[in-house]
Every structure is written in C-alpha cells, then in structure tokens.
Coordinates of C-alpha atoms in Angstrom, one line a residue:
M1 CA 186.2 163.0 55.0
S2 CA 184.0 163.5 52.0
L3 CA 185.5 164.7 48.7
L4 CA 182.1 166.5 48.0
A5 CA 179.5 168.1 50.4
V6 CA 176.5 169.5 49.9
D7 CA 174.7 170.8 53.3
G8 CA 170.9 172.1 53.2
L9 CA 171.0 173.0 50.1
D10 CA 168.6 175.9 49.1
I11 CA 167.8 177.4 45.4
R12 CA 165.8 179.3 43.8
F13 CA 164.3 180.9 40.8
R14 CA 163.1 183.7 39.4
T15 CA 159.8 183.2 37.3
D16 CA 156.9 184.9 36.0
D17 CA 154.2 183.1 38.6
G18 CA 157.2 184.3 41.7
E19 CA 159.8 182.5 43.1
V20 CA 159.6 178.8 43.0
Q21 CA 161.4 176.7 45.7
A22 CA 163.9 174.2 43.5
L23 CA 166.2 172.5 45.8
H24 CA 165.3 172.4 49.8
G25 CA 167.2 171.5 51.8
V26 CA 169.9 168.5 49.7
D27 CA 171.8 166.6 51.3
L28 CA 174.6 164.6 49.3
Q29 CA 178.1 163.7 50.0
V30 CA 180.7 161.6 47.5
A31 CA 184.2 160.1 48.6
P32 CA 186.4 159.9 47.5
G33 CA 186.4 156.7 44.7
E34 CA 182.7 156.2 45.5
I35 CA 180.4 156.2 42.5
V36 CA 176.7 158.0 43.9
G37 CA 173.5 157.5 42.1
V38 CA 170.7 160.8 42.4
V39 CA 167.9 159.4 40.8
G40 CA 164.0 160.4 40.9
E41 CA 161.5 162.0 37.8
S42 CA 162.2 164.6 36.0
G43 CA 161.1 168.3 37.3
C44 CA 162.9 166.9 40.7
G45 CA 166.1 169.1 40.6
K46 CA 168.7 166.4 40.0
S47 CA 170.2 168.8 37.5
V48 CA 169.7 171.3 39.1
T49 CA 171.8 169.8 42.4
A50 CA 175.0 169.2 39.1
S51 CA 174.7 172.7 38.2
A52 CA 175.2 174.1 41.7
V53 CA 177.9 172.0 42.3
M54 CA 180.0 173.1 39.0
G55 CA 179.3 176.5 39.3
L56 CA 176.8 176.6 36.5
L57 CA 174.0 178.0 37.6
P58 CA 172.6 181.4 35.8
T59 CA 171.9 183.7 38.6
P60 CA 169.6 185.2 37.8
P61 CA 167.3 184.0 37.6
A62 CA 169.0 181.4 40.1
R63 CA 169.0 182.5 43.5
I64 CA 171.1 180.5 46.0
A65 CA 169.4 181.0 49.3
G66 CA 171.2 179.1 51.5
G67 CA 173.6 176.2 52.3
S68 CA 177.0 175.1 51.7
V69 CA 178.9 173.2 49.2
R70 CA 182.0 171.4 49.7
F71 CA 184.8 170.4 47.9
D72 CA 187.8 168.9 48.8
G73 CA 186.8 170.8 52.6
R74 CA 186.3 174.6 49.9
D75 CA 183.1 176.0 50.1
V76 CA 182.8 176.5 46.2
L77 CA 180.1 178.7 45.9
G78 CA 180.6 181.5 46.3
L79 CA 183.7 181.9 43.9
S80 CA 184.2 183.9 41.4
A81 CA 184.2 182.5 37.7
R82 CA 188.1 183.6 37.9
Q83 CA 188.5 181.5 41.0
W84 CA 186.4 178.5 39.3
R85 CA 188.8 178.3 36.2
P86 CA 191.8 176.3 37.8
L87 CA 189.1 173.8 39.4
R88 CA 186.8 173.0 37.0
G89 CA 189.4 169.7 34.8
P90 CA 191.5 168.4 37.7
G91 CA 188.8 168.8 40.0
M92 CA 186.1 168.8 39.0
A93 CA 184.6 167.5 35.4
M94 CA 181.3 167.3 34.0
I95 CA 179.7 164.8 30.8
F96 CA 176.2 166.9 29.8
Q97 CA 173.0 165.0 28.2
E98 CA 173.1 166.2 25.1
P99 CA 177.0 165.9 23.1
M100 CA 176.0 168.1 20.1
T101 CA 175.5 171.2 22.5
A102 CA 177.7 170.5 24.9
L103 CA 180.6 170.2 21.3
N104 CA 180.8 173.7 19.5
P105 CA 180.5 172.6 15.9
V106 CA 182.5 174.9 14.2
F107 CA 185.7 174.1 16.2
T108 CA 187.2 170.0 15.4
I109 CA 187.6 167.0 17.9
G110 CA 191.3 168.1 18.7
S111 CA 190.9 171.8 18.6
Q112 CA 188.0 171.5 21.4
M113 CA 190.4 169.2 23.5
R114 CA 193.6 171.1 22.9
D115 CA 192.3 173.6 24.7
V116 CA 190.8 172.3 27.8
L117 CA 194.1 170.2 28.0
R118 CA 196.4 173.7 27.9
R119 CA 193.7 175.9 29.3
H120 CA 194.2 172.8 32.7
E121 CA 197.3 171.8 32.2
R122 CA 199.7 174.0 30.7
L123 CA 201.0 171.5 27.8
S124 CA 202.8 172.0 24.8
R125 CA 200.1 172.0 21.5
R126 CA 202.1 168.5 20.7
A127 CA 201.9 167.1 24.0
A128 CA 198.0 167.6 24.3
D129 CA 197.5 166.4 20.7
A130 CA 199.0 163.5 22.1
R131 CA 197.2 163.0 25.2
A132 CA 193.8 163.6 23.5
A133 CA 194.4 160.9 20.3
D134 CA 195.3 158.8 23.7
W135 CA 191.8 159.5 25.9
L136 CA 189.9 159.4 22.3
G137 CA 191.6 155.3 21.8
R138 CA 190.6 154.6 25.6
V139 CA 187.0 155.5 25.0
G140 CA 186.9 153.3 22.0
I141 CA 187.0 155.7 19.0
P142 CA 188.3 153.8 15.9
D143 CA 191.3 156.0 14.4
P144 CA 191.8 158.7 17.0
Q145 CA 194.3 160.3 15.5
G146 CA 192.6 161.1 12.3
K147 CA 189.3 161.8 14.4
L148 CA 191.1 164.8 16.0
N149 CA 190.4 166.8 12.5
A150 CA 186.8 165.4 12.6
Y151 CA 184.0 168.6 13.3
P152 CA 181.1 167.3 15.4
H153 CA 178.5 166.9 12.9
Q154 CA 180.8 164.1 11.4
L155 CA 180.8 161.7 14.3
S156 CA 177.7 159.6 15.6
G157 CA 175.6 160.6 18.7
G158 CA 177.4 157.3 20.5
M159 CA 181.2 158.3 19.4
R160 CA 180.1 162.0 20.1
Q161 CA 179.1 161.2 23.7
R162 CA 182.7 159.2 23.9
V163 CA 184.3 162.5 23.0
M164 CA 183.6 164.0 25.9
I165 CA 183.8 161.4 27.8
A166 CA 187.3 161.7 27.0
M167 CA 187.4 165.6 26.9
A168 CA 185.9 165.6 31.1
L169 CA 188.7 162.7 32.2
S170 CA 191.5 163.4 29.9
C171 CA 192.5 166.1 32.8
R172 CA 192.0 163.6 35.6
P173 CA 189.3 164.9 37.9
R174 CA 189.0 164.1 40.6
L175 CA 185.2 164.4 40.5
L176 CA 183.3 163.2 37.6
I177 CA 179.8 164.5 37.1
A178 CA 177.6 162.7 34.8
D179 CA 173.7 164.4 34.0
E180 CA 172.1 161.8 32.2
P181 CA 174.9 160.9 30.2
T182 CA 173.2 158.3 28.0
T183 CA 169.5 159.9 27.6
A184 CA 170.5 160.9 23.5
L185 CA 171.7 157.8 22.9
D186 CA 169.9 154.6 21.2
V187 CA 168.8 151.8 23.3
T188 CA 171.4 149.8 22.0
I189 CA 174.6 151.8 23.2
Q190 CA 173.5 153.3 27.1
A191 CA 174.8 150.3 28.1
Q192 CA 178.5 150.4 26.3
V193 CA 178.4 154.0 26.9
L194 CA 177.9 153.3 29.9
E195 CA 180.2 151.0 31.1
L196 CA 182.7 152.7 29.7
I197 CA 182.1 155.1 31.4
T198 CA 182.2 153.4 34.5
G199 CA 185.2 151.6 33.9
L200 CA 187.2 154.1 33.8
V201 CA 186.1 155.7 36.8
R202 CA 186.6 152.7 38.5
A203 CA 190.5 152.3 36.7
E204 CA 191.3 156.2 37.4
G205 CA 189.9 155.7 40.8
V206 CA 187.9 159.0 40.2
A207 CA 184.3 159.5 42.4
M208 CA 181.3 160.1 40.0
L209 CA 178.1 161.5 40.9
L210 CA 175.8 160.1 38.4
I211 CA 172.4 161.9 37.6
T212 CA 169.9 159.5 36.1
H213 CA 165.7 158.6 36.1
D214 CA 166.3 154.9 35.9
M215 CA 166.7 152.8 38.6
G216 CA 168.5 149.8 36.4
V217 CA 171.6 152.2 35.7
V218 CA 171.6 152.8 39.6
A219 CA 172.0 149.2 40.5
E220 CA 174.6 148.3 37.8
T221 CA 176.9 151.6 38.6
C222 CA 176.3 153.1 41.9
D223 CA 177.9 152.2 45.5
R224 CA 175.2 154.9 46.8
V225 CA 172.2 156.2 45.9
H226 CA 170.3 159.8 46.4
V227 CA 166.5 159.4 45.4
M228 CA 165.0 162.9 45.0
Y229 CA 161.3 164.0 45.0
C230 CA 160.0 167.9 44.5
G231 CA 163.0 169.1 44.9
R232 CA 164.5 167.0 48.4
V233 CA 166.4 164.1 49.1
V234 CA 163.7 161.3 50.2
E235 CA 166.4 158.5 50.2
E236 CA 169.7 157.8 51.1
A237 CA 171.3 154.4 51.4
P238 CA 173.9 152.0 50.1
V239 CA 172.5 151.0 46.8
R240 CA 171.9 146.8 47.9
D241 CA 170.2 147.7 50.6
L242 CA 167.7 149.9 48.5
F243 CA 167.0 147.8 46.1
A244 CA 166.6 144.5 49.2
A245 CA 164.0 147.2 51.1
P246 CA 163.3 150.3 50.4
R247 CA 162.0 152.7 53.1
H248 CA 160.4 156.1 51.2
P249 CA 157.3 154.6 50.1
Y250 CA 157.9 156.6 46.7
T251 CA 161.3 154.7 46.4
A252 CA 159.2 151.8 46.8
G253 CA 156.7 152.6 43.9
L254 CA 160.1 153.6 42.0
L255 CA 161.3 150.2 42.4
A256 CA 157.6 148.0 41.2
C257 CA 157.4 150.4 38.1
L258 CA 160.6 148.4 36.8
P259 CA 159.9 145.8 34.0
R260 CA 160.1 142.1 35.2
V261 CA 161.6 139.1 33.5
T262 CA 158.7 137.4 35.2
G263 CA 155.3 139.9 33.5
G264 CA 152.8 138.6 31.2
V265 CA 152.4 139.0 27.2
G266 CA 150.8 142.8 27.1
E267 CA 150.9 143.0 31.0
A268 CA 150.6 146.6 32.1
L269 CA 153.4 147.9 34.1
P270 CA 152.6 149.3 37.6
T271 CA 152.2 153.0 38.6
I272 CA 152.9 155.3 40.7
P273 CA 149.0 157.2 41.1
G274 CA 148.7 160.1 40.9
R275 CA 150.5 163.8 39.7
V276 CA 153.7 165.2 41.2
P277 CA 152.5 168.5 42.7
E278 CA 154.1 172.2 41.1
L279 CA 156.9 173.7 42.5
H280 CA 155.4 176.8 43.1
A281 CA 152.2 175.0 45.2
L282 CA 153.7 172.6 47.1
P283 CA 151.2 171.0 50.3
P284 CA 152.5 172.0 53.6
G285 CA 153.2 168.6 54.5
C286 CA 155.4 165.9 53.1
A287 CA 155.1 166.5 48.6
F288 CA 154.6 163.0 48.5
A289 CA 151.2 162.8 50.2
D290 CA 148.7 162.7 47.6
R291 CA 150.5 159.8 46.0
C292 CA 151.0 157.6 48.7
P293 CA 149.5 154.7 50.3
N294 CA 150.8 155.3 53.9
V295 CA 150.0 158.1 54.2
Q296 CA 148.7 159.8 57.5
D297 CA 147.1 162.6 59.0
D298 CA 150.8 164.1 60.4
C299 CA 152.0 163.5 57.5
R300 CA 150.5 166.9 55.8
A301 CA 151.3 168.7 58.6
A302 CA 155.0 169.7 58.0
P303 CA 157.9 168.5 55.5
P304 CA 159.0 165.4 57.2
P305 CA 162.9 165.4 58.6
L306 CA 165.4 163.0 56.9
T307 CA 166.4 161.0 59.7
R308 CA 168.6 157.2 59.5
H309 CA 166.2 153.9 59.9
G310 CA 169.8 151.1 59.6
N311 CA 172.1 151.9 57.2
A312 CA 169.7 154.6 55.3
R313 CA 168.2 158.2 55.7
V314 CA 164.6 158.1 54.8
A315 CA 162.2 161.9 55.1
C316 CA 159.2 159.4 56.0
L317 CA 157.3 159.5 59.1
H318 CA 155.8 156.3 58.6
P319 CA 158.7 154.5 56.5
M320 CA 158.3 150.8 54.9
P321 CA 159.4 148.1 57.3
A322 CA 163.1 146.6 57.0

C-alpha cells in the first residue's frame, strides 16, 4: 500500500485572463521509505502538486476541481485547518526552497524549533530544547546549543537550510516533501545538503517526495521519478530504467541536455527546440507536440493517456524504443 497516493488531481487557478488549469489529472505514489522524484521545467506543476499534498494551496485563487490525495489511506483534500494541524509534523513535513522566507526573522532558531516540537509532541521546554539541539548537531551545525539563540539572519544560507532540514525531521515525519531544497544555495554546498537530506531520510526510514528541475539530482537520490510537462505526468519509471531508456521524447530531450564530460571545450549543450506553451492556451492534443521529433497527426487530436510500457508509464502515442 502506498503511503501517499495522488489520483487524478485537477487544480485550477483564477487569473485576470480567466481560470487556468495548472494540473491535469496528476497521478503519483510514494511507498513507505521510498524516495520519489518529481522533475520538470519551471511552471510544469511540481510545486503546485507539493503544496496540494501538504494542504498549503491558497483557495482562492486555487480551486481543486477533481481527484484525491490520500495519506496512509485517508483523503486529506477536504480537511479543515484544525484537522490538518496534527497531521503536519509527525505525518508530513516540508523543506521549502528559500529558508530565509520560511524561517521567521524575528524569532530565534531555538524558539521556532521549540514551537514545532511542543505543538506536535507536547514536550517540556527543556526536552524540546534538547531535541532541537540534538537535531542541529545531526545536520552538521557547529555549536548546536549556542545556535538555538541565533536569529536566521546570523546564519549563512547553507546553515539556514540545515536548520530547515532539522526542523522538518525533528518530529520524525513519515513523509518528507523537499521542494527544490538546494535552489537558493551555492553550487559548492548543494551536493553536501542533498547528501545530508538523503542520508538522514534513509537512516530514519522516512519516505520523501523530492521536487526538482535537475535530472542529475534525481539520478543521485531517487528510487523512482515522475516527469511532468504542462501540468501532466508524462512519464513515470524507476530511475535506472528511465536513465537507461527514456520512453517519452520530452524525457529523452531533458537527458540529452545534461552536460557530458566527453564534450569538447566550448561545445554548446543540446537544447529542446521551441517553447513551453502557455497554460491558458494549451493545444487540444499533446502539449509537447510542437517540440517533439516523433510527432504525428494523431498526437494533435487529444492528450494521450498515461499507459504502461514495461516498468514505465508513458503519456505518449509514439514512445521511444526501450
């Protein structure tokens, strides 16, 4: 049984140009202890999916028009704010893209971690401080006891992100959602933070949904991956299978754009031709049709369903050969 099961999720946003459909029947699953990636270009619906799973979509302007999100068998889409409160923390936790906006600048690190722990675990102040310092040490922050009295602006970006990791894992959640957790960090420390997250997740037996645009990150950290394009999952497969033989032309294009150590000096990276269509003006057929090297007339008639091909599921009428 899946710990997280998203089925047919349809989300729309009210805009000045009318209602825009951001997600079109998104399906994804995460099993206990599994690390699942969601990858795609900016605007494809990755973060909207993560926010919907965590119950953080602002409604309005967002509207859930269909589908379900089940956590441990329970549909969470219709929960009230009061019903969500005990679920976040020990059930689900999230690491956001930018720790400086996720952390409150007027409270110390210790007070924010203490609030999370006491709210969800009913610990005494002393026990909460001890747990917080222990987790700060586990994520590699020097002088963890002293850092409880620091304010977010007194820490570097990498240290703030480590605080977010400690805060998210301190209540021992069953599912961790990491939304582009290294985007705001220097390249030199991105690998360290990713290694830290995955190491702790594996050690604690926590399932993780990793939102990213980086196929290299997916290759290093995930067990399975969902590739999204224009609000749809276009391919889902075990990571090894997907990298060995991508079935959707969009996935193949993403992998072709990865830098190669064999490339010559000054050699330009391959790119996917064309542009991503606007969400309010999607074509009637496959949204990737105008950029696809395998496009045929039937591709423009209707969006292709997600169908099984071996170990993968692919939304393509003319998939790449295995």
